[in-house]
CSV table of C-alpha atoms and ligand atoms in Angstrom, one decimal:
chain,number,residue,atom,x,y,z
S,11,MET,CA,0.0,0.0,0.0
S,12,ASN,CA,1.7,3.2,-1.1
S,13,GLN,CA,-0.9,5.8,-0.2
S,14,GLY,CA,-0.1,8.1,2.6
S,15,PRO,CA,-2.8,9.6,4.8
S,16,THR,CA,-3.6,12.3,2.2
S,17,LEU,CA,-7.1,12.5,0.6
S,18,PRO,CA,-7.4,10.7,-2.8
S,19,SER,CA,-8.1,13.3,-5.4
S,20,GLY,CA,-11.7,14.0,-6.5
S,21,LEU,CA,-13.3,13.1,-3.2
S,22,PRO,CA,-16.1,15.4,-2.1
S,23,ASN,CA,-15.7,17.1,1.3
S,24,PRO,CA,-17.8,15.6,4.1
S,25,ASP,CA,-20.5,17.9,5.3
S,26,PRO,CA,-19.7,19.6,8.6
S,27,GLU,CA,-21.8,17.2,10.7
S,28,ALA,CA,-20.1,14.2,9.1
S,29,GLN,CA,-16.7,15.8,9.6
S,30,VAL,CA,-17.4,16.3,13.3
S,31,HIS,CA,-18.3,12.6,13.6
S,32,SER,CA,-15.3,11.5,11.7
S,33,ASN,CA,-13.1,13.6,14.0
S,34,GLU,CA,-14.6,11.8,17.0
S,35,VAL,CA,-14.0,8.4,15.4
S,36,ALA,CA,-10.4,9.4,14.7
S,37,ALA,CA,-9.9,10.4,18.3
S,38,PHE,CA,-11.3,7.1,19.4
S,39,LEU,CA,-9.0,5.2,17.0
S,40,LEU,CA,-6.0,7.1,18.3
S,41,ARG,CA,-6.9,6.1,21.9
S,42,GLU,CA,-7.3,2.5,20.8
S,43,LEU,CA,-4.0,2.5,19.0
S,44,ALA,CA,-2.2,3.6,22.2
S,45,GLY,CA,-3.2,0.2,23.7
S,46,TYR,CA,-1.4,-1.8,21.0
S,47,PRO,CA,2.1,-3.1,21.5
S,48,ASP,CA,4.5,-1.0,19.4
S,49,GLY,CA,1.5,1.2,18.4
S,50,PHE,CA,0.7,-1.2,15.5
S,51,MET,CA,-3.0,-1.9,15.0
S,52,PRO,CA,-3.5,-4.8,12.5
S,53,PHE,CA,-5.6,-3.5,9.6
S,54,GLU,CA,-8.3,-6.1,10.4
S,55,HIS,CA,-8.9,-4.4,13.7
S,56,TRP,CA,-8.9,-0.9,12.1
S,57,MET,CA,-11.5,-2.0,9.6
S,58,ASP,CA,-13.6,-3.6,12.4
S,59,ARG,CA,-13.5,-0.4,14.6
S,60,ALA,CA,-14.0,2.0,11.7
S,61,LEU,CA,-17.1,0.1,10.6
S,62,TYR,CA,-18.5,-1.4,13.7
S,63,ALA,CA,-17.4,0.4,16.9
S,64,PRO,CA,-20.7,0.8,18.8
S,65,GLY,CA,-22.0,4.3,18.3
S,66,LEU,CA,-19.1,5.4,16.2
S,67,GLY,CA,-18.4,3.0,13.3
S,68,TYR,CA,-19.7,3.5,9.8
S,69,TYR,CA,-22.4,0.8,10.2
S,70,ALA,CA,-23.0,1.5,13.8
S,71,ALA,CA,-23.7,5.2,14.2
S,72,GLY,CA,-26.3,6.3,11.7
S,73,ASN,CA,-23.9,7.1,9.0
S,74,THR,CA,-24.6,4.2,6.6
S,75,LYS,CA,-25.8,5.8,3.4
S,76,PHE,CA,-27.5,3.2,1.3
S,77,GLY,CA,-29.0,4.3,-1.9
S,78,SER,CA,-28.3,5.8,-5.2
S,79,THR,CA,-29.3,9.3,-4.4
S,80,LEU,CA,-26.5,11.8,-4.7
S,81,PRO,CA,-25.1,13.7,-2.8
S,82,THR,CA,-26.2,11.7,0.2
S,83,GLY,CA,-25.7,8.0,-0.8
S,84,ASP,CA,-22.4,6.2,-0.5
S,85,PHE,CA,-23.3,3.0,-2.4
S,86,THR,CA,-26.2,1.0,-3.8
S,87,THR,CA,-26.9,-2.7,-3.2
S,88,ALA,CA,-29.1,-5.0,-5.3
S,89,PRO,CA,-32.1,-5.0,-2.9
S,90,GLU,CA,-31.9,-1.2,-2.8
S,91,LEU,CA,-32.2,-1.1,-6.6
S,92,THR,CA,-35.4,-3.1,-7.0
S,93,PRO,CA,-37.8,-5.5,-5.2
S,94,LEU,CA,-37.4,-7.8,-8.1
S,95,PHE,CA,-34.1,-8.9,-6.6
S,96,GLY,CA,-35.8,-10.2,-3.5
S,97,ALA,CA,-38.7,-11.6,-5.5
S,98,THR,CA,-36.3,-13.6,-7.5
S,99,LEU,CA,-34.5,-14.9,-4.4
S,100,ALA,CA,-37.9,-15.9,-3.1
S,101,ARG,CA,-38.4,-18.3,-6.0
S,102,GLN,CA,-35.2,-20.1,-5.1
S,103,CYS,CA,-36.0,-20.1,-1.3
S,104,ALA,CA,-39.6,-21.4,-1.6
S,105,PRO,CA,-38.7,-25.0,-2.8
S,106,VAL,CA,-35.9,-25.2,-0.4
S,107,LEU,CA,-38.2,-24.3,2.5
S,108,GLN,CA,-40.7,-26.8,1.3
S,109,ALA,CA,-38.0,-29.5,1.1
S,110,ALA,CA,-36.7,-28.6,4.6
S,111,HIS,CA,-40.3,-28.5,6.0
S,112,SER,CA,-39.5,-25.1,7.3
S,113,THR,CA,-40.7,-21.5,6.9
S,114,THR,CA,-37.5,-20.0,8.4
S,115,VAL,CA,-35.5,-17.4,6.5
S,116,LEU,CA,-32.5,-16.1,8.4
S,117,GLU,CA,-31.0,-12.9,6.8
S,118,PHE,CA,-27.6,-11.7,8.0
S,119,GLY,CA,-26.7,-8.0,7.7
S,120,ALA,CA,-30.0,-6.8,6.5
S,121,GLY,CA,-28.9,-3.2,5.9
S,122,SER,CA,-31.8,-0.9,5.5
S,123,GLY,CA,-34.3,-3.9,5.4
S,124,ALA,CA,-34.8,-3.6,1.7
S,125,LEU,CA,-34.3,-7.3,1.0
S,126,ALA,CA,-36.7,-8.4,3.7
S,127,ALA,CA,-39.2,-5.8,2.5
S,128,ALA,CA,-39.3,-7.5,-0.9
S,129,LEU,CA,-38.7,-11.2,0.1
S,130,ILE,CA,-41.4,-11.5,2.6
S,131,PRO,CA,-44.3,-10.4,0.3
S,132,ALA,CA,-42.8,-12.5,-2.5
S,133,LEU,CA,-42.8,-15.6,-0.3
S,134,ARG,CA,-46.4,-14.9,0.7
S,135,GLN,CA,-47.3,-14.8,-2.9
S,136,LEU,CA,-45.8,-18.2,-3.3
S,137,GLY,CA,-47.9,-19.4,-0.4
S,138,ILE,CA,-45.3,-19.3,2.4
S,139,GLU,CA,-45.8,-17.1,5.5
S,140,PRO,CA,-42.1,-16.8,6.5
S,141,ASN,CA,-40.7,-17.0,10.0
S,142,TYR,CA,-38.2,-14.3,9.2
S,143,GLN,CA,-35.1,-13.8,11.3
S,144,ILE,CA,-32.5,-11.1,11.1
S,145,LEU,CA,-29.0,-11.2,12.6
S,146,GLU,CA,-27.6,-7.7,12.3
S,147,VAL,CA,-24.4,-6.6,14.1
S,148,SER,CA,-25.3,-2.9,14.0
S,149,ALA,CA,-27.8,-1.6,16.6
S,150,ASP,CA,-28.5,1.4,14.5
S,151,LEU,CA,-29.3,-0.6,11.4
S,152,ARG,CA,-31.4,-3.0,13.4
S,153,GLN,CA,-33.5,-0.1,14.5
S,154,ARG,CA,-33.9,1.2,10.9
S,155,GLN,CA,-34.9,-2.3,9.9
S,156,GLN,CA,-37.5,-2.5,12.6
S,157,GLU,CA,-39.0,0.8,11.5
S,158,ARG,CA,-39.0,-0.1,7.9
S,159,LEU,CA,-40.5,-3.6,8.3
S,160,ALA,CA,-43.1,-2.7,10.9
S,161,GLY,CA,-45.8,-2.2,8.3
S,162,LEU,CA,-45.5,-5.7,6.8
S,163,ASN,CA,-47.3,-7.4,9.7
S,164,ALA,CA,-44.9,-10.2,9.4
S,165,GLN,CA,-43.3,-12.5,12.0
S,166,ILE,CA,-39.8,-11.0,12.2
S,167,GLU,CA,-37.4,-11.7,14.9
S,168,TRP,CA,-34.1,-9.9,15.5
S,169,LEU,CA,-31.5,-12.3,16.9
S,170,ASN,CA,-28.5,-11.4,19.0
S,171,ASP,CA,-26.6,-14.5,18.1
S,172,TRP,CA,-26.6,-17.5,15.8
S,173,PRO,CA,-29.6,-19.8,16.5
S,174,ALA,CA,-28.4,-23.2,17.9
S,175,ARG,CA,-29.8,-25.0,14.8
S,176,ILE,CA,-31.0,-23.6,11.5
S,177,TRP,CA,-33.7,-25.3,9.4
S,178,GLY,CA,-34.5,-23.2,6.3
S,179,CYS,CA,-32.8,-20.6,4.2
S,180,VAL,CA,-29.9,-18.3,5.1
S,181,ILE,CA,-29.3,-15.2,3.0
S,182,ALA,CA,-26.4,-12.8,3.2
S,183,ASN,CA,-26.2,-10.1,0.5
S,184,GLU,CA,-23.0,-8.1,0.6
S,185,VAL,CA,-22.2,-9.2,4.1
S,186,LEU,CA,-19.0,-11.2,3.6
S,187,ASP,CA,-17.3,-8.2,1.8
S,188,ALA,CA,-18.0,-6.0,4.9
S,189,MET,CA,-16.2,-8.3,7.3
S,190,PRO,CA,-12.8,-7.1,8.5
S,191,ALA,CA,-9.9,-8.4,6.3
S,192,THR,CA,-6.2,-9.0,7.0
S,193,LEU,CA,-3.9,-7.1,4.6
S,194,PHE,CA,-0.6,-8.4,3.5
S,195,GLN,CA,2.2,-7.6,1.2
S,196,TRP,CA,5.2,-9.5,-0.2
S,197,ASP,CA,8.3,-7.4,0.2
S,198,SER,CA,11.2,-7.2,-2.3
S,199,ASN,CA,13.0,-10.0,-0.5
S,200,GLY,CA,10.0,-12.4,-0.8
S,201,HIS,CA,9.1,-12.0,2.9
S,202,LEU,CA,5.5,-11.7,3.9
S,203,LEU,CA,4.5,-8.6,5.8
S,204,GLU,CA,1.2,-7.8,7.5
S,205,LEU,CA,-0.1,-4.3,7.1
S,206,GLY,CA,-1.5,-2.3,9.9
S,207,VAL,CA,-2.0,1.3,11.0
S,208,ARG,CA,-0.1,3.5,13.4
S,209,ALA,CA,-0.6,7.0,14.7
S,210,ALA,CA,0.9,9.9,12.8
S,211,GLY,CA,-0.7,12.8,14.6
S,212,ASN,CA,-1.5,13.7,18.1
S,213,ALA,CA,-4.7,14.1,20.2
S,214,ALA,CA,-5.3,17.6,18.9
S,215,ALA,CA,-4.9,16.5,15.2
S,216,PRO,CA,-5.3,12.7,14.9
S,217,ALA,CA,-3.8,11.3,11.8
S,218,PHE,CA,-2.8,7.8,10.7
S,219,GLU,CA,-0.3,6.1,8.5
S,220,TRP,CA,0.4,2.6,7.2
S,221,ALA,CA,2.8,0.3,9.0
S,222,THR,CA,4.1,-3.2,8.4
S,223,ARG,CA,5.4,-6.0,10.6
S,224,PRO,CA,6.6,-9.5,9.7
S,225,ALA,CA,3.6,-11.8,9.1
S,226,SER,CA,2.9,-14.4,11.8
S,227,ASP,CA,3.8,-18.0,11.0
S,228,GLU,CA,0.1,-18.7,10.7
S,229,LEU,CA,-0.6,-15.9,8.2
S,230,GLN,CA,2.5,-16.8,6.3
S,231,HIS,CA,1.3,-20.4,6.1
S,232,LEU,CA,-2.2,-19.5,5.0
S,233,VAL,CA,-1.1,-17.0,2.3
S,234,SER,CA,1.6,-19.3,0.9
S,235,GLN,CA,-1.0,-22.0,0.4
S,236,ARG,CA,-3.0,-19.7,-1.8
S,237,MET,CA,-0.5,-17.7,-3.9
S,238,PRO,CA,3.2,-17.6,-4.7
S,239,ALA,CA,5.5,-14.8,-3.4
S,240,LEU,CA,5.1,-12.0,-5.9
S,241,LEU,CA,7.4,-9.2,-5.1
S,242,GLY,CA,5.6,-6.0,-4.0
S,243,TYR,CA,2.2,-7.7,-4.3
S,244,GLN,CA,-0.4,-6.6,-1.9
S,245,SER,CA,-3.7,-8.3,-1.2
S,246,GLU,CA,-6.1,-9.5,1.5
S,247,ILE,CA,-7.2,-12.6,3.2
S,248,ASN,CA,-10.6,-12.7,5.0
S,249,LEU,CA,-10.2,-14.9,8.0
S,250,CYS,CA,-13.4,-13.5,9.6
S,251,ALA,CA,-15.4,-14.4,6.6
S,252,GLU,CA,-13.9,-18.0,6.6
S,253,ALA,CA,-14.7,-18.3,10.3
S,254,TRP,CA,-18.3,-17.1,9.6
S,255,ILE,CA,-18.7,-19.9,7.0
S,256,ARG,CA,-17.5,-22.4,9.5
S,257,GLN,CA,-20.1,-21.1,12.0
S,258,LEU,CA,-22.7,-21.6,9.3
S,259,GLY,CA,-21.4,-25.2,8.9
S,260,HIS,CA,-21.8,-25.7,12.6
S,261,HIS,CA,-25.4,-24.3,12.9
S,262,LEU,CA,-27.1,-25.2,9.6
S,263,GLU,CA,-29.0,-28.4,10.3
S,264,GLN,CA,-31.0,-28.6,7.1
S,265,GLY,CA,-31.3,-26.0,4.4
S,266,LEU,CA,-29.5,-23.7,2.0
S,267,ALA,CA,-27.4,-20.5,2.4
S,268,LEU,CA,-27.3,-18.1,-0.5
S,269,LEU,CA,-24.3,-15.8,-0.3
S,270,ILE,CA,-24.3,-13.0,-2.8
S,271,ASP,CA,-21.3,-10.7,-3.1
S,272,TYR,CA,-18.6,-9.4,-5.4
S,273,GLY,CA,-15.6,-11.5,-5.8
S,274,PHE,CA,-13.7,-14.2,-7.7
S,275,PRO,CA,-12.3,-17.7,-7.4
S,276,GLN,CA,-8.8,-17.8,-5.8
S,277,ARG,CA,-6.9,-18.0,-9.0
S,278,GLU,CA,-8.4,-14.7,-10.2
S,279,TYR,CA,-8.4,-13.2,-6.7
S,280,TYR,CA,-4.6,-13.5,-6.5
S,281,HIS,CA,-3.9,-13.0,-10.2
S,282,PRO,CA,-0.5,-11.4,-10.7
S,283,GLN,CA,-2.1,-8.4,-12.3
S,284,ARG,CA,-4.3,-7.7,-9.3
S,285,ALA,CA,-1.1,-6.5,-7.5
S,286,GLU,CA,-2.9,-3.9,-5.3
S,287,GLY,CA,-5.6,-6.3,-4.0
S,288,THR,CA,-9.3,-5.5,-3.8
S,289,LEU,CA,-9.6,-3.2,-0.8
S,290,MET,CA,-12.1,-0.5,-1.7
S,291,CYS,CA,-13.8,2.4,0.1
S,292,HIS,CA,-17.0,4.1,-0.8
S,293,PHE,CA,-17.9,7.7,0.0
S,294,ARG,CA,-20.8,9.5,-1.7
S,295,HIS,CA,-20.5,7.1,-4.7
S,296,HIS,CA,-16.7,7.7,-5.0
S,297,ALA,CA,-14.7,4.5,-4.9
S,298,HIS,CA,-11.1,4.8,-3.7
S,299,ALA,CA,-8.5,2.7,-1.9
S,300,GLN,CA,-7.6,4.8,1.1
S,301,PRO,CA,-9.3,3.4,4.3
S,302,LEU,CA,-7.3,5.6,6.6
S,303,VAL,CA,-9.2,8.8,5.7
S,304,PHE,CA,-12.8,9.6,6.7
S,305,PRO,CA,-12.9,7.1,9.6
S,306,GLY,CA,-16.5,6.3,10.5
S,307,ILE,CA,-18.1,8.0,7.5
S,308,GLN,CA,-17.0,5.8,4.6
S,309,ASP,CA,-17.5,2.2,3.8
S,310,ILE,CA,-14.5,-0.2,3.6
S,311,THR,CA,-14.8,-3.5,1.8
S,312,THR,CA,-12.8,-6.2,0.1
S,313,HIS,CA,-13.9,-8.6,-2.6
S,314,VAL,CA,-14.7,-12.2,-1.6
S,315,ASP,CA,-12.3,-15.1,-2.3
S,316,PHE,CA,-15.1,-17.6,-3.1
S,317,THR,CA,-12.7,-20.6,-3.3
S,318,ALA,CA,-11.7,-19.8,0.4
S,319,MET,CA,-15.4,-19.7,1.3
S,320,ALA,CA,-16.1,-23.0,-0.5
S,321,ASP,CA,-13.1,-24.6,1.2
S,322,ALA,CA,-14.3,-23.4,4.6
S,323,ALA,CA,-17.7,-24.8,3.8
S,324,LEU,CA,-16.4,-28.2,2.8
S,325,GLU,CA,-14.2,-28.4,5.9
S,326,SER,CA,-17.3,-27.8,8.0
S,327,GLY,CA,-19.3,-30.5,6.3
S,328,LEU,CA,-21.5,-28.3,4.1
S,329,ASP,CA,-22.2,-29.2,0.4
S,330,VAL,CA,-21.3,-26.6,-2.2
S,331,ARG,CA,-24.5,-26.7,-4.1
S,332,GLY,CA,-23.8,-24.0,-6.7
S,333,TYR,CA,-21.7,-21.0,-7.8
S,334,THR,CA,-22.5,-18.7,-10.6
S,335,SER,CA,-22.7,-15.1,-11.6
S,336,GLN,CA,-25.5,-12.9,-10.2
S,337,ALA,CA,-26.9,-12.4,-13.7
S,338,ARG,CA,-27.0,-16.1,-14.4
S,339,PHE,CA,-28.6,-16.9,-11.1
S,340,LEU,CA,-31.3,-14.3,-11.5
S,341,LEU,CA,-32.1,-15.3,-15.0
S,342,ASN,CA,-32.2,-19.0,-14.0
S,343,ALA,CA,-34.3,-18.4,-10.9
S,344,GLY,CA,-37.1,-16.6,-12.7
S,345,LEU,CA,-36.3,-12.9,-13.1
S,346,PRO,CA,-37.6,-12.9,-16.8
S,347,ALA,CA,-41.0,-14.3,-15.7
S,348,LEU,CA,-41.3,-11.7,-13.0
S,349,MET,CA,-40.4,-8.9,-15.4
S,350,SER,CA,-43.2,-9.9,-17.7
S,351,ASP,CA,-45.7,-8.6,-15.1
S,352,PRO,CA,-47.2,-5.5,-16.7
S,353,SER,CA,-46.4,-3.4,-13.6
S,354,PHE,CA,-42.7,-3.9,-14.1
S,355,ALA,CA,-42.6,-4.4,-17.9
S,356,SER,CA,-43.8,-0.8,-18.4
S,357,ASP,CA,-41.8,0.8,-15.6
S,358,PRO,CA,-38.6,2.4,-17.0
S,359,GLN,CA,-37.1,2.5,-13.5
S,360,ALA,CA,-37.6,-1.2,-13.0
S,361,LEU,CA,-36.1,-1.9,-16.4
S,362,SER,CA,-33.1,0.2,-15.6
S,363,ALA,CA,-32.6,-1.5,-12.2
S,364,VAL,CA,-32.8,-5.0,-13.8
S,365,GLN,CA,-30.3,-3.9,-16.4
S,366,LYS,CA,-27.9,-3.0,-13.5
S,367,LEU,CA,-28.5,-6.3,-11.8
S,368,VAL,CA,-27.7,-8.4,-14.9
S,369,SER,CA,-25.5,-6.4,-17.1
S,370,GLU,CA,-22.0,-7.7,-17.3
S,371,ALA,CA,-20.7,-4.2,-17.2
S,372,GLU,CA,-22.5,-3.5,-13.9
S,373,MET,CA,-23.4,-6.1,-11.2
S,374,GLY,CA,-24.2,-9.1,-13.4
S,375,GLU,CA,-20.7,-10.6,-13.7
S,376,LEU,CA,-18.7,-9.2,-10.8
S,377,PHE,CA,-21.3,-10.3,-8.3
S,378,LYS,CA,-21.6,-14.1,-7.7
S,379,VAL,CA,-24.0,-16.3,-5.8
S,380,LEU,CA,-22.6,-19.2,-3.8
S,381,ALA,CA,-25.0,-21.8,-2.4
S,382,LEU,CA,-24.0,-23.9,0.6
S,383,GLY,CA,-26.3,-26.5,1.9
S,384,ARG,CA,-27.0,-29.5,4.0
S,385,GLY,CA,-29.7,-32.1,3.7
S,386,VAL,CA,-31.7,-30.5,0.9
S,387,ASP,CA,-31.0,-32.5,-2.2
S,388,ILE,CA,-33.5,-30.9,-4.6
S,389,PRO,CA,-32.2,-29.4,-7.9
S,390,LEU,CA,-31.6,-25.7,-7.5
S,391,ALA,CA,-33.2,-23.6,-10.3
S,392,GLY,CA,-30.7,-20.7,-9.8
S,393,PHE,CA,-27.8,-22.9,-10.8
S,394,MET,CA,-29.4,-25.0,-13.6
S,395,ARG,CA,-27.3,-23.3,-16.3
S,396,GLY,CA,-23.9,-21.7,-16.0
S,397,ASP,CA,-22.9,-23.3,-12.7
S,398,ARG,CA,-19.2,-22.5,-12.3
S,399,ARG,CA,-18.3,-24.7,-9.3
S,400,ASP,CA,-15.5,-26.2,-11.3
S,401,SER,CA,-13.7,-22.8,-11.3
S,402,LEU,CA,-13.5,-22.7,-7.5
Z,24,LIG,C1,-22.8,-3.7,2.7
Z,24,LIG,S1,-24.1,-3.8,3.9
Z,24,LIG,C2,-25.3,-4.8,3.0
Z,24,LIG,C3,-26.7,-4.6,3.5
Z,24,LIG,C4,-27.8,-5.4,2.9
Z,24,LIG,N1,-27.5,-6.8,3.0
Z,24,LIG,C5,-27.9,-5.0,1.4
Z,24,LIG,O1,-27.6,-5.8,0.6
Z,24,LIG,O2,-28.3,-3.8,1.2
Z,24,LIG,C6,-23.4,-4.9,5.1
Z,24,LIG,C7,-24.3,-5.4,6.2
Z,24,LIG,O3,-23.8,-6.5,6.9
Z,24,LIG,C8,-23.8,-6.2,8.3
Z,24,LIG,N2,-22.8,-7.1,8.9
Z,24,LIG,C9,-21.5,-7.1,8.7
Z,24,LIG,N3,-20.9,-8.2,9.4
Z,24,LIG,C10,-21.9,-8.9,9.9
Z,24,LIG,C11,-22.0,-10.1,10.6
Z,24,LIG,N4,-20.9,-10.8,11.0
Z,24,LIG,N5,-23.2,-10.6,11.0
Z,24,LIG,C12,-24.3,-9.9,10.7
Z,24,LIG,N6,-24.3,-8.7,10.0
Z,24,LIG,C13,-23.2,-8.2,9.6
Z,24,LIG,C14,-23.6,-4.7,8.4
Z,24,LIG,O4,-24.0,-4.2,9.6
Z,24,LIG,C15,-24.6,-4.3,7.2
Z,24,LIG,O5,-25.9,-4.3,7.6
């Protein structure tokens, strides 16, 4: 990582209120840093605090700006674009619920509640009154979800932890990418370094800069299994996301998890040409790669290594039931039939949203759907054509 703490060019200035909040988060991070040996905070911890520190982090303090509206939005997700996304997922969930003799849908990281708001009515139309559960780490977003979904008159339960056993469908849209990642770099001698953050300012003017330390034996071992030492190459490994998949393997008794996110198989993830990794920040629809600026008021993400997710699933006894692009999944699972409904077919906004969901140049190809299951052996419509499990 070569960027210093300076602002990437072209970024809009935060409004005064957001700037005040970011200053508070920076002061908090500075205090946290003081507690770290040698003043080195692993990047994974920085990302965790900057996104999830209660009352301060980007997802935890009312700063999450879902939606396409400029100048206020930071990024848009598929369920924010159109209810057709949730309605299509419902078509894949319904037969799984029937096969598992369950009505439970457990959504992780439900954001603004947009997916639940589409999925619940769509399941009802398919004859299923869902027992909807949401596990959301952000108290602020949980409250927003409760407000948004109150009018549905549905059975919705917000969980504080994983249920002991899950029967039914698990859904996580753009959740794995928001889990804190470890950053590493191969130096010019072929040694692996871990990247972290250290203080560069003082309490009156907190500032931060990149720091490195030799990677632990464990990190060295894990990274070396996945890629060769490429001098100067920087990337990420998401051990939190892998641990989350193992949790899923532990708790899923019978059913299917649909994990939707942007990412690639490992060969592409660690492609020699992707020498700066996939770390990305979003602020008012500007994407950049400088997570040390605007703490608490910008999103920080990394792409998903779907091979690592599938390996973690297999290790924990789950079946990898399908892996394909978002476009292929949606087209297979019934989006065209839903689009033929006159209320959508004549709505230019719906058409434009669908175009974004499936276009290769937009979300259709970069986003993938990974299906992990146990004890549900029915064919899955979403993966009938174009299943790419052999690329993992
Ligand atoms: C990028 S947002 C996506 C929101 C929503 N799924 C959507 O597609 O619009 C990431 C969401 O995941 C949540 N999150 C992150 N890590 C989580 C975890 N381990 N368990 C549950 N929710 C998590 C965040 O608080 C946030 O709601």
